[in-house]
Amino acid sequence: MPAAVSVEVDKSASLPYMGGMRGNVLLGALLGGIAAAGAADGGWIRMFDGRTLEGWRSNEETPGVVSAEDGALKVSGGRAHLFYTGPDGRASFTNFEFRCQVRTAPGANSGIYFHTAFQEKGWPGRGYECQVNNTHKDPRKTGGLYAICDVLHTSPARDEEWFDYQIRVEGRRIRIAINGTTTADWTEPEQWTSPANMPGRRLSSGTIALQAHDPKSTIWYRNLEVRHLPSP
């Protein structure tokens, strides 16, 4: 089996999007009474309080690139990664569903890692990356499983507009949806051989991390939630 597979966006498939995050009014009503980092309806855990970096840890590879701004986590100004630690500092997920809203500045590049772990510098060596890139020169665009099941050349989302991002991992199956439409649906083979330059690209367990990619990239993340799923 080849180490990596590239696919175009599948606009015919649809992954159910629990919670309807596209409706800001509905979302506000849903989250209004939830305490920061507390459990929401359906087992959802609110990951960001909208004001501080509590429950997160930046590796500060480039100092000061992560901030809380206007109810969103902002990453801008250089390479660094922000890892979710949770209230007790030990956040870890195996089967899970994650959702958030993302907004990108023109030419920005970022990513959402899962099954990863804190490291002091460099691109995270453990886990998979879900791509965030609408107009950056990299041909791998938003909604792809980076270098594994890519969305090529044309992004399903637009710069300077909030869009919904959902990741669902059940057993060996990984699904990504943008604005409720499935953009990647890939099952890790039993005898999976990771790409030679990405040996940590494999399912296990771990936390979620947000990427600050380069000095010219600015991205905002808000309404971040995650919930554990039972084993399939």
CSV table of C-alpha atoms in Angstrom, one decimal:
chain,number,residue,atom,x,y,z
A,1,MET,CA,0.0,0.0,0.0
A,2,PRO,CA,1.4,3.5,-0.8
A,3,ALA,CA,2.3,5.6,2.2
A,4,ALA,CA,0.0,8.4,1.3
A,5,VAL,CA,-3.2,8.9,-0.7
A,6,SER,CA,-4.5,12.2,-2.1
A,7,VAL,CA,-8.1,12.8,-2.9
A,8,GLU,CA,-10.2,15.7,-4.1
A,9,VAL,CA,-13.1,17.0,-1.9
A,10,ASP,CA,-16.0,14.7,-1.9
A,11,LYS,CA,-19.0,17.1,-2.0
A,12,SER,CA,-21.6,14.3,-2.2
A,13,ALA,CA,-20.9,12.8,1.2
A,14,SER,CA,-22.2,14.3,4.4
A,15,LEU,CA,-21.1,13.7,8.0
A,16,PRO,CA,-23.8,14.5,10.6
A,17,TYR,CA,-22.7,17.6,12.4
A,18,MET,CA,-23.9,17.4,16.0
A,19,GLY,CA,-24.8,20.6,17.7
A,20,GLY,CA,-25.4,22.9,14.6
A,21,MET,CA,-22.5,25.2,15.2
A,22,ARG,CA,-23.3,27.2,12.1
A,23,GLY,CA,-26.1,29.0,13.8
A,24,ASN,CA,-24.5,31.5,16.2
A,25,VAL,CA,-27.7,32.2,17.9
A,26,LEU,CA,-28.4,28.6,18.6
A,27,LEU,CA,-24.8,28.0,19.6
A,28,GLY,CA,-25.0,30.9,22.0
A,29,ALA,CA,-28.1,29.5,23.6
A,30,LEU,CA,-26.5,26.1,23.9
A,31,LEU,CA,-23.2,27.3,25.5
A,32,GLY,CA,-24.5,30.3,27.5
A,33,GLY,CA,-24.9,28.3,30.7
A,34,ILE,CA,-21.9,26.1,30.5
A,35,ALA,CA,-19.0,26.8,32.8
A,36,ALA,CA,-15.5,27.1,31.3
A,37,ALA,CA,-13.9,23.7,30.6
A,38,GLY,CA,-17.1,22.1,31.9
A,39,ALA,CA,-19.2,19.3,30.3
A,40,ALA,CA,-21.9,20.4,27.9
A,41,ASP,CA,-25.0,18.5,26.8
A,42,GLY,CA,-24.2,15.1,25.2
A,43,GLY,CA,-20.8,14.9,27.0
A,44,TRP,CA,-19.3,17.8,25.2
A,45,ILE,CA,-16.4,19.5,27.0
A,46,ARG,CA,-15.8,23.2,26.5
A,47,MET,CA,-12.1,23.6,25.9
A,48,PHE,CA,-11.7,27.3,25.9
A,49,ASP,CA,-13.2,29.9,28.2
A,50,GLY,CA,-13.0,32.7,25.6
A,51,ARG,CA,-10.7,34.8,27.7
A,52,THR,CA,-7.6,33.0,28.9
A,53,LEU,CA,-5.2,30.2,27.9
A,54,GLU,CA,-6.3,28.1,30.9
A,55,GLY,CA,-6.3,24.4,30.0
A,56,TRP,CA,-3.8,24.9,27.2
A,57,ARG,CA,0.1,24.9,27.0
A,58,SER,CA,2.1,26.6,24.3
A,59,ASN,CA,5.6,25.3,23.6
A,60,GLU,CA,6.6,28.9,23.0
A,61,GLU,CA,8.9,27.9,20.2
A,62,THR,CA,8.2,31.4,18.9
A,63,PRO,CA,7.3,33.4,22.0
A,64,GLY,CA,4.0,35.3,22.1
A,65,VAL,CA,2.3,33.9,19.0
A,66,VAL,CA,-0.7,32.5,20.9
A,67,SER,CA,-3.3,34.8,22.5
A,68,ALA,CA,-6.9,35.0,23.6
A,69,GLU,CA,-8.7,37.7,21.6
A,70,ASP,CA,-12.3,38.6,21.2
A,71,GLY,CA,-13.5,35.2,22.4
A,72,ALA,CA,-11.1,33.3,20.1
A,73,LEU,CA,-7.7,31.7,20.3
A,74,LYS,CA,-5.4,33.5,17.9
A,75,VAL,CA,-2.2,32.0,16.5
A,76,SER,CA,-0.1,34.4,14.6
A,77,GLY,CA,3.6,35.4,14.0
A,78,GLY,CA,5.7,32.3,13.8
A,79,ARG,CA,5.9,28.6,14.5
A,80,ALA,CA,4.6,27.3,17.8
A,81,HIS,CA,2.0,24.7,18.9
A,82,LEU,CA,-0.7,25.0,21.5
A,83,PHE,CA,-1.5,21.8,23.3
A,84,TYR,CA,-4.8,21.1,25.1
A,85,THR,CA,-4.0,20.0,28.7
A,86,GLY,CA,-7.5,20.1,30.2
A,87,PRO,CA,-8.4,21.2,33.7
A,88,ASP,CA,-6.2,18.5,35.3
A,89,GLY,CA,-3.3,18.8,32.8
A,90,ARG,CA,-3.7,15.2,31.6
A,91,ALA,CA,-6.2,15.5,28.7
A,92,SER,CA,-6.1,12.5,26.4
A,93,PHE,CA,-8.5,11.1,23.9
A,94,THR,CA,-8.8,7.8,21.9
A,95,ASN,CA,-12.2,7.7,20.3
A,96,PHE,CA,-13.6,11.2,20.2
A,97,GLU,CA,-15.4,13.9,18.4
A,98,PHE,CA,-14.0,17.5,18.2
A,99,ARG,CA,-15.6,20.6,16.8
A,100,CYS,CA,-14.8,24.3,16.6
A,101,GLN,CA,-15.1,27.3,14.3
A,102,VAL,CA,-12.1,28.6,12.4
A,103,ARG,CA,-11.3,31.9,10.6
A,104,THR,CA,-8.2,32.4,8.4
A,105,ALA,CA,-6.5,35.5,7.2
A,106,PRO,CA,-5.5,35.4,3.5
A,107,GLY,CA,-2.5,33.2,2.8
A,108,ALA,CA,-2.6,31.6,6.3
A,109,ASN,CA,-1.7,28.0,7.1
A,110,SER,CA,-2.4,26.1,10.3
A,111,GLY,CA,-3.5,22.6,11.5
A,112,ILE,CA,-5.3,20.7,14.2
A,113,TYR,CA,-3.4,17.7,15.6
A,114,PHE,CA,-4.9,14.8,17.5
A,115,HIS,CA,-3.5,11.8,19.3
A,116,THR,CA,-0.4,14.0,19.9
A,117,ALA,CA,1.7,15.0,22.9
A,118,PHE,CA,3.5,18.1,24.1
A,119,GLN,CA,7.0,18.7,22.6
A,120,GLU,CA,9.3,21.7,23.0
A,121,LYS,CA,9.8,22.5,19.3
A,122,GLY,CA,9.3,21.4,15.7
A,123,TRP,CA,6.3,20.0,13.9
A,124,PRO,CA,4.6,17.5,16.3
A,125,GLY,CA,6.0,14.1,15.7
A,126,ARG,CA,3.1,12.1,17.1
A,127,GLY,CA,-0.4,11.9,15.8
A,128,TYR,CA,-2.3,13.1,12.7
A,129,GLU,CA,-2.7,16.6,11.4
A,130,CYS,CA,-6.0,18.0,10.0
A,131,GLN,CA,-5.2,20.7,7.6
A,132,VAL,CA,-6.3,24.4,7.8
A,133,ASN,CA,-5.3,26.2,4.7
A,134,ASN,CA,-7.6,28.1,2.3
A,135,THR,CA,-5.2,30.1,0.2
A,136,HIS,CA,-1.7,29.4,1.4
A,137,LYS,CA,0.6,28.1,-1.4
A,138,ASP,CA,0.7,24.6,0.0
A,139,PRO,CA,-1.7,22.6,-2.3
A,140,ARG,CA,-3.0,20.6,0.6
A,141,LYS,CA,-6.1,22.5,1.6
A,142,THR,CA,-8.6,22.8,4.5
A,143,GLY,CA,-10.4,19.6,5.5
A,144,GLY,CA,-7.7,17.1,4.5
A,145,LEU,CA,-5.8,14.6,6.7
A,146,TYR,CA,-2.4,16.0,6.0
A,147,ALA,CA,-0.3,13.8,3.6
A,148,ILE,CA,-2.6,10.9,4.2
A,149,CYS,CA,-6.0,11.8,2.7
A,150,ASP,CA,-5.6,15.3,1.3
A,151,VAL,CA,-8.0,17.9,-0.1
A,152,LEU,CA,-6.1,19.2,-3.0
A,153,HIS,CA,-5.9,22.7,-4.6
A,154,THR,CA,-9.4,24.0,-3.8
A,155,SER,CA,-10.5,24.6,-0.2
A,156,PRO,CA,-14.1,24.0,0.9
A,157,ALA,CA,-13.9,27.2,3.1
A,158,ARG,CA,-13.0,30.8,2.5
A,159,ASP,CA,-10.6,33.2,4.2
A,160,GLU,CA,-12.1,35.8,6.6
A,161,GLU,CA,-15.2,33.8,7.2
A,162,TRP,CA,-15.9,31.6,10.2
A,163,PHE,CA,-16.4,28.0,9.2
A,164,ASP,CA,-17.2,24.8,11.1
A,165,TYR,CA,-14.5,22.2,11.6
A,166,GLN,CA,-15.3,18.7,12.9
A,167,ILE,CA,-13.1,15.7,13.5
A,168,ARG,CA,-14.4,12.3,14.5
A,169,VAL,CA,-12.2,9.2,15.3
A,170,GLU,CA,-13.9,5.9,15.9
A,171,GLY,CA,-11.7,2.8,16.0
A,172,ARG,CA,-9.4,3.1,13.0
A,173,ARG,CA,-11.7,5.4,11.1
A,174,ILE,CA,-11.0,9.1,10.8
A,175,ARG,CA,-13.5,11.6,9.4
A,176,ILE,CA,-13.3,15.3,8.9
A,177,ALA,CA,-16.2,17.6,8.0
A,178,ILE,CA,-16.2,21.3,7.0
A,179,ASN,CA,-19.5,23.1,7.3
A,180,GLY,CA,-21.2,19.8,7.7
A,181,THR,CA,-19.8,18.2,4.5
A,182,THR,CA,-17.3,15.3,4.8
A,183,THR,CA,-14.0,16.2,3.2
A,184,ALA,CA,-11.9,13.2,4.4
A,185,ASP,CA,-13.0,9.7,5.4
A,186,TRP,CA,-10.1,7.4,5.9
A,187,THR,CA,-9.5,4.1,7.8
A,188,GLU,CA,-6.1,3.3,9.0
A,189,PRO,CA,-5.1,-0.2,7.7
A,190,GLU,CA,-4.4,-2.9,10.3
A,191,GLN,CA,-0.8,-3.1,8.9
A,192,TRP,CA,-0.3,0.6,8.5
A,193,THR,CA,3.1,1.9,7.3
A,194,SER,CA,3.4,5.6,8.1
A,195,PRO,CA,5.1,7.9,5.6
A,196,ALA,CA,8.9,7.7,5.9
A,197,ASN,CA,9.2,11.3,7.0
A,198,MET,CA,6.3,11.1,9.4
A,199,PRO,CA,6.7,7.9,11.5
A,200,GLY,CA,4.4,9.1,14.2
A,201,ARG,CA,1.4,9.3,11.8
A,202,ARG,CA,-0.7,6.6,13.4
A,203,LEU,CA,-3.6,6.2,15.7
A,204,SER,CA,-3.0,5.7,19.4
A,205,SER,CA,-4.3,8.2,22.0
A,206,GLY,CA,-3.3,11.7,23.1
A,207,THR,CA,-4.3,15.3,23.1
A,208,ILE,CA,-5.3,18.0,20.6
A,209,ALA,CA,-3.0,20.8,19.5
A,210,LEU,CA,-3.4,23.9,17.3
A,211,GLN,CA,-0.6,25.0,15.0
A,212,ALA,CA,0.9,28.4,14.5
A,213,HIS,CA,2.6,27.8,11.2
A,214,ASP,CA,4.8,30.7,10.1
A,215,PRO,CA,5.3,34.5,10.6
A,216,LYS,CA,2.8,35.4,7.8
A,217,SER,CA,-0.1,33.2,9.0
A,218,THR,CA,-2.9,34.3,11.2
A,219,ILE,CA,-5.8,32.1,12.3
A,220,TRP,CA,-8.5,32.3,14.9
A,221,TYR,CA,-10.2,29.3,16.6
A,222,ARG,CA,-13.4,29.6,18.8
A,223,ASN,CA,-16.1,27.5,20.3
A,224,LEU,CA,-13.8,24.5,20.7
A,225,GLU,CA,-15.4,21.4,22.2
A,226,VAL,CA,-14.6,17.8,22.4
A,227,ARG,CA,-16.3,14.6,23.7
A,228,HIS,CA,-15.2,11.1,24.3
A,229,LEU,CA,-16.8,8.4,22.2
A,230,PRO,CA,-17.2,4.7,23.1
A,231,SER,CA,-15.1,2.1,21.3
A,232,PRO,CA,-16.9,1.0,18.2
